[in-house]
Each structure stands twice: as structure tokens, then as C-alpha cells.
Amino acid sequence: MIHSGMVFQLPAVLCVIDIVRCPVTLHRPILSISCISNILGYIDSLSSNQNGYRVVLLHLFPFPIAGPEKWCDNFPIANGPRQSPIDIVPGEAAFDAALQPLTLKYDPSTSLEILNNGHSVQVTFADDTDSSTLTGGPISGTYRLKQFHFHWGASDDKGSEHTVEGTKYPAELHLVHWNTKYPSFAEAASQGDGLAVVGVFLKIGDENPQLQKLLGGFDGIKNKACQTSFPNFDPAILLPGSLDFWTYDGSLTTPPLLESVTWIVCKETISVSSAQMEKFRSLLFSGEGEAPCCMVDNFRPPQPLKGRKVRASFQ
């Protein structure tokens, strides 16, 4: 029996359950689960139905709960049929002439804030209108930009989540969009076609001037739970010159690992210098007043393809 105000322990996360009454037409209470943690890179809320109750996860589990190899203990979907990331083997990807060109239309005025969510650095966007959207490619309809974030390693020889025939990159950018056929990002995140994430590999090379404004914002968000205003940023400047891509059906790469993502992984990389990568590594998993814990290796390794097909927009 669950009571309002009940406190219980999930792996490494203290949670509090509050019960809020639904509108009378639902005839059920709402269980509002607020985790004392920061949100994951992907989701700031998620709703689902269980046993007649509407369960609202306001803040999900921080990274890492434990190593990714342990996630299946608490999230069985970790061994599901469409988990991400994957190793992309170009020679096995099928060219699909039906794939449309990607159209990414971003309005810099929708950029809101930059934050350290305890897992990554994230820039969030206003998503109440179709001002910043993704269309085309493998998706139908319009998807709104919710946020972007990165994954990176402790050294320049690892950090990306996806790999290309075993090749690892030092970092990977994820631009997260949600399907507007659903009423909210939260609803979309639990649907098979709810999210579309554009992945871009960062490759060691010349300093990338397009990253400098972003990196300049890191000083104010060194610790977990720090955030600051980050207006007028156009994420299109982080895209490669060519938008040729691979695509497949996958999942979130952090718990709860929902299988709701259409992945669009760009073939062309963008440049990042080793010095710029050190700026990413200057961020901390830890909060203010806690023992410093460098934010590195915040990536999940590739998962089995399990019969899925990877398609390519190019020959």
C-alpha cells in the first residue's frame, strides 16, 4: 500500500512519493515520484500508466546508478530488442532512396539555459511552438527540439556512444526532439515513435570556434545542479557541413532506457581540439560541497543489434 509522503529507496536514489488527486473524471489518484537528484540528459518528466494509477516521474535517476552493465538489474528493458547505442558497420547499412533530406530549423531565441544535470552538460530550449524543429529524414511529421547534450570520455580515444566499425570518437553530440503528434515531451518519450535524436561525432582536430560560446558557459555550471541563462544560441552551428546519415530504431542510452528513439547519426564529424575536450572534462558529476568527481566516461557502450536494420541516406 502506498501512502502520501512515503519514502523508499531505489538504487542510489532517495525518492519521495506524494499522492495528488486527479480530476474527478479519472477516478484515480496520481502518484508523483520526485527523486532527490538531477534529471537525466534525456527526460525531465515521463508519464505512464500502471495498475490503474497515473505515475508521473518528475525527476529520473542520476547517472551513474551503477555501471551500465548493472542497469538491467533495475531496468530489464536494458536487454530489450532495440537498445542504443550500437556499432554502425557502414558496409552492412542499406541505402534507402526513400529517406528524405533532413530539415533542421532552429530559432536561436528559443535557447533558454545551460545546466549541469549531474550526467552531462545540457542546453534546453522553449518547445511550446514549432520554432525549432526537425522534419524529413526517416521521420514523419514535425519534431520539436527539447535539448541537446554531449557524452565524452576521460581521454581522446573514447567518449562517443555510437561507434563506426569499432572506431570511437572523443565525444558525441545529441540533439533531442519530440514528436508533436503527442501533447507533450513527457508523453512522447514513452511512445515508440516519440523521440528523434540527431547524433554528431566530435573528432580531434583543429579548434572549433563554433564551440567557444558553449564552452564559455561551462564556468558557471561546474558542479551538478548548477544552471545559468544561455540565450540566443543556434545549435545549427554545431552541425556538420553534410547531413548524410545512418538511421535505426533505438532507445535512450541512460535509464530508463525507453525504446522510443529514432536515431539519426550523421556520417560527417565536426572538429574539436584536445584543449576543448579538456574543458568538457573540467565539469563535475559532484555537487557543491561534495568530494570532486570529474565528469568523464558518461557514455554507454554499444548494444547488440538484435536483427535491426541500419539504413543510410547515402551510397
XYZ file of C-alpha atoms in Angstrom:
315
model
C 0.000 0.000 0.000
C 1.450 3.378 -0.997
C 0.742 6.376 1.190
C 1.345 10.069 0.619
C 4.765 11.139 1.808
C 6.152 7.592 1.849
C 9.925 7.479 1.460
C 11.609 4.476 -0.107
C 14.975 3.580 -1.545
C 15.690 2.967 -5.193
C 19.244 2.145 -6.250
C 21.401 5.058 -5.118
C 18.444 7.441 -5.238
C 16.236 8.576 -2.372
C 12.679 9.069 -3.591
C 9.580 10.601 -2.070
C 6.090 9.654 -3.190
C 3.295 12.194 -2.949
C -0.285 11.430 -3.930
C -2.153 14.140 -5.785
C -5.800 13.716 -6.705
C -6.658 13.537 -10.363
C -9.564 15.360 -11.951
C -12.760 13.568 -10.965
C -13.143 12.096 -14.431
C -10.068 9.899 -13.882
C -11.303 8.497 -10.553
C -7.714 7.636 -9.566
C -5.011 9.374 -7.560
C -1.791 10.476 -9.207
C 1.444 9.123 -7.752
C 4.023 11.876 -8.120
C 7.520 10.477 -7.685
C 10.151 13.162 -7.048
C 13.702 11.892 -6.910
C 16.194 13.942 -4.935
C 18.559 14.158 -7.849
C 19.054 15.975 -11.109
C 17.371 14.993 -14.313
C 18.893 12.722 -16.867
C 20.174 14.089 -20.117
C 17.094 12.995 -21.978
C 13.980 13.396 -19.860
C 12.703 15.864 -17.328
C 9.350 14.147 -16.996
C 7.679 10.969 -18.066
C 4.198 9.666 -17.551
C 2.886 6.142 -17.836
C 0.010 4.029 -16.616
C 0.470 1.194 -14.137
C -2.279 -0.748 -12.373
C -4.834 1.974 -12.927
C -2.657 4.720 -11.464
C -1.063 7.509 -13.396
C 2.604 7.578 -12.421
C 4.492 10.791 -13.070
C 8.262 10.618 -12.840
C 9.264 14.211 -12.292
C 12.957 13.560 -11.888
C 14.538 10.358 -13.015
C 17.596 8.550 -11.831
C 21.011 10.204 -11.994
C 23.964 8.865 -13.901
C 25.523 6.599 -12.972
C 23.206 4.471 -10.826
C 25.910 1.844 -11.294
C 27.908 0.807 -14.313
C 25.826 0.253 -17.465
C 26.406 -3.475 -17.082
C 24.274 -3.329 -13.901
C 21.372 -1.327 -15.317
C 19.463 -4.464 -16.305
C 19.094 -5.323 -12.602
C 16.643 -2.443 -12.198
C 15.656 -1.743 -15.807
C 15.027 -5.081 -17.603
C 14.498 -3.173 -20.851
C 18.299 -2.756 -20.835
C 18.315 -6.141 -22.578
C 15.438 -5.203 -24.882
C 15.229 -5.620 -28.665
C 16.049 -2.016 -29.657
C 18.657 -0.701 -27.247
C 21.150 2.045 -28.029
C 23.852 2.902 -28.842
C 25.120 0.480 -31.485
C 28.222 -0.096 -33.547
C 27.437 1.113 -37.064
C 29.024 -1.008 -39.796
C 28.813 1.077 -42.993
C 29.161 -1.943 -45.273
C 26.092 -3.520 -43.685
C 23.907 -0.394 -43.771
C 21.388 -0.443 -46.604
C 20.998 2.639 -48.785
C 17.354 3.734 -48.710
C 16.399 6.076 -51.539
C 13.100 6.787 -49.787
C 14.840 8.645 -46.972
C 14.217 12.371 -47.275
C 16.844 15.063 -46.646
C 16.955 16.275 -43.059
C 15.498 19.701 -42.367
C 16.605 21.244 -39.083
C 15.060 24.663 -38.487
C 16.344 26.210 -35.279
C 15.435 29.596 -33.814
C 18.244 30.899 -31.553
C 15.707 32.847 -29.475
C 14.312 29.550 -28.134
C 17.569 28.766 -26.314
C 16.883 29.079 -22.580
C 19.583 27.793 -20.246
C 22.686 25.694 -19.862
C 22.919 23.269 -16.961
C 24.983 20.542 -15.375
C 22.407 17.832 -14.729
C 24.816 15.505 -12.942
C 25.254 13.399 -16.070
C 26.143 15.820 -18.848
C 26.082 19.422 -19.913
C 22.683 20.257 -21.389
C 21.212 23.251 -23.200
C 17.414 23.460 -23.030
C 15.013 25.137 -25.443
C 11.486 26.504 -25.345
C 9.349 23.876 -27.060
C 5.837 25.281 -26.819
C 5.768 26.261 -30.511
C 7.214 24.928 -33.763
C 10.035 27.474 -33.748
C 12.855 24.908 -33.552
C 12.063 21.686 -35.375
C 13.292 18.609 -37.190
C 11.486 17.205 -40.231
C 12.384 14.836 -43.049
C 14.875 12.021 -42.928
C 13.302 8.823 -41.546
C 10.552 10.558 -39.566
C 7.003 11.587 -40.384
C 5.573 14.828 -39.112
C 7.250 17.510 -37.032
C 9.528 17.016 -34.045
C 10.400 19.904 -31.710
C 13.839 20.461 -30.246
C 13.832 19.901 -26.475
C 17.519 19.986 -25.601
C 20.990 18.965 -26.628
C 23.771 17.397 -24.588
C 27.060 15.570 -25.002
C 28.782 12.345 -23.995
C 32.579 12.195 -23.690
C 35.493 10.178 -22.350
C 38.369 10.626 -19.933
C 40.754 10.677 -22.889
C 40.614 11.494 -26.580
C 40.443 7.846 -27.647
C 36.927 7.215 -26.310
C 33.734 9.026 -25.361
C 31.202 8.607 -28.151
C 28.269 6.298 -27.565
C 27.855 5.110 -31.123
C 30.909 3.722 -32.861
C 31.603 3.258 -36.570
C 33.024 -0.176 -37.320
C 34.622 -0.087 -33.887
C 36.010 3.439 -34.202
C 35.382 5.545 -31.097
C 35.316 9.335 -31.045
C 36.164 11.567 -28.062
C 32.626 12.942 -27.825
C 29.142 12.743 -29.297
C 26.505 15.467 -29.506
C 22.831 14.515 -29.150
C 20.062 16.876 -30.275
C 16.823 15.580 -28.747
C 13.466 16.214 -30.471
C 9.923 15.047 -29.677
C 7.014 14.160 -31.916
C 4.323 16.852 -31.899
C 1.578 14.331 -32.606
C 1.768 13.765 -28.834
C 0.668 16.512 -26.426
C 3.993 16.856 -24.619
C 7.580 15.734 -24.492
C 6.685 13.597 -21.477
C 4.016 11.686 -23.385
C 6.189 11.337 -26.482
C 9.078 9.835 -24.511
C 7.067 6.690 -23.782
C 5.963 6.095 -27.398
C 7.816 4.042 -29.993
C 7.968 6.959 -32.422
C 8.066 9.653 -29.765
C 11.629 10.912 -29.971
C 14.160 11.619 -32.706
C 17.772 12.200 -31.721
C 20.388 13.557 -34.113
C 23.859 12.329 -33.190
C 27.042 14.111 -34.275
C 30.549 12.786 -33.653
C 33.293 15.140 -32.468
C 36.729 14.279 -33.897
C 40.069 15.573 -32.652
C 41.457 18.227 -34.974
C 41.592 21.998 -35.149
C 39.913 24.119 -32.506
C 36.244 24.557 -33.381
C 35.242 28.212 -32.978
C 31.555 27.239 -33.044
C 32.032 25.500 -29.684
C 33.534 28.517 -27.937
C 30.312 30.170 -26.741
C 29.121 26.848 -25.360
C 32.433 26.129 -23.625
C 32.432 29.643 -22.210
C 29.236 28.789 -20.358
C 30.872 25.883 -18.516
C 32.489 28.083 -15.869
C 29.093 28.789 -14.313
C 27.943 25.153 -14.255
C 30.988 23.277 -12.993
C 29.031 21.382 -10.338
C 25.941 19.193 -10.534
C 22.667 21.130 -10.307
C 24.225 24.397 -11.481
C 22.466 26.219 -14.293
C 22.514 29.629 -15.873
C 20.746 31.545 -18.609
C 22.018 30.759 -22.106
C 20.069 32.893 -24.590
C 20.383 33.295 -28.338
C 22.292 30.146 -29.192
C 21.782 28.496 -32.575
C 22.523 24.764 -32.352
C 22.718 24.613 -36.144
C 26.285 25.923 -35.867
C 27.217 22.582 -34.279
C 26.058 20.543 -37.281
C 28.479 19.165 -39.886
C 28.516 20.504 -43.425
C 26.957 17.327 -44.807
C 23.808 15.874 -43.280
C 24.246 12.390 -44.756
C 23.152 9.988 -42.042
C 22.561 6.472 -40.794
C 19.271 5.719 -39.069
C 17.813 2.924 -36.960
C 15.181 2.330 -34.264
C 16.679 2.537 -30.787
C 16.387 3.759 -27.238
C 17.509 6.250 -24.677
C 21.100 5.494 -23.698
C 20.593 6.213 -19.994
C 17.957 4.846 -17.596
C 15.055 4.342 -18.044
C 16.363 3.222 -21.472
C 12.964 3.621 -23.131
C 12.770 2.236 -26.656
C 11.255 5.382 -28.116
C 14.048 6.881 -30.228
C 14.513 7.124 -33.969
C 18.265 7.601 -34.187
C 19.769 9.778 -36.909
C 23.575 9.579 -36.761
C 25.499 11.936 -39.025
C 28.263 10.422 -41.137
C 30.375 13.588 -41.168
C 32.118 14.655 -37.966
C 32.773 18.095 -36.514
C 36.157 19.174 -35.215
C 37.187 19.606 -31.590
C 40.671 20.263 -30.219
C 42.222 18.360 -27.331
C 42.203 21.597 -25.327
C 38.469 21.990 -25.939
C 37.895 18.410 -24.801
C 39.683 19.229 -21.536
C 37.045 21.902 -20.969
C 34.346 19.215 -21.075
C 36.357 17.161 -18.584
C 36.565 20.118 -16.197
C 32.889 19.610 -15.307
C 31.971 17.541 -12.257
C 29.452 14.801 -11.507
C 29.509 16.056 -7.900
C 27.562 18.900 -6.327
C 28.923 21.877 -4.461
C 30.390 20.830 -1.120
C 30.829 17.220 -2.244
C 34.123 15.497 -2.978
C 35.021 16.419 -6.576
C 34.245 13.713 -9.129
C 35.244 14.527 -12.692
C 32.512 14.206 -15.295
C 34.104 11.758 -17.734
C 33.157 8.482 -19.410
C 29.450 9.342 -19.305
C 28.705 7.014 -22.198
C 27.055 3.642 -22.624
C 28.901 1.061 -24.744
C 27.346 -0.305 -27.953
C 24.465 -2.749 -27.549
C 23.552 -5.801 -29.672
C 21.786 -5.019 -32.927
C 19.414 -7.995 -32.495
C 18.332 -8.153 -36.103
C 17.621 -4.466 -36.578
C 18.357 -2.850 -39.923
C 20.525 0.231 -40.222
C 19.665 2.393 -43.209
C 21.817 5.006 -44.914
C 20.733 8.166 -46.712
C 23.786 7.949 -48.985
C 25.525 5.406 -51.221
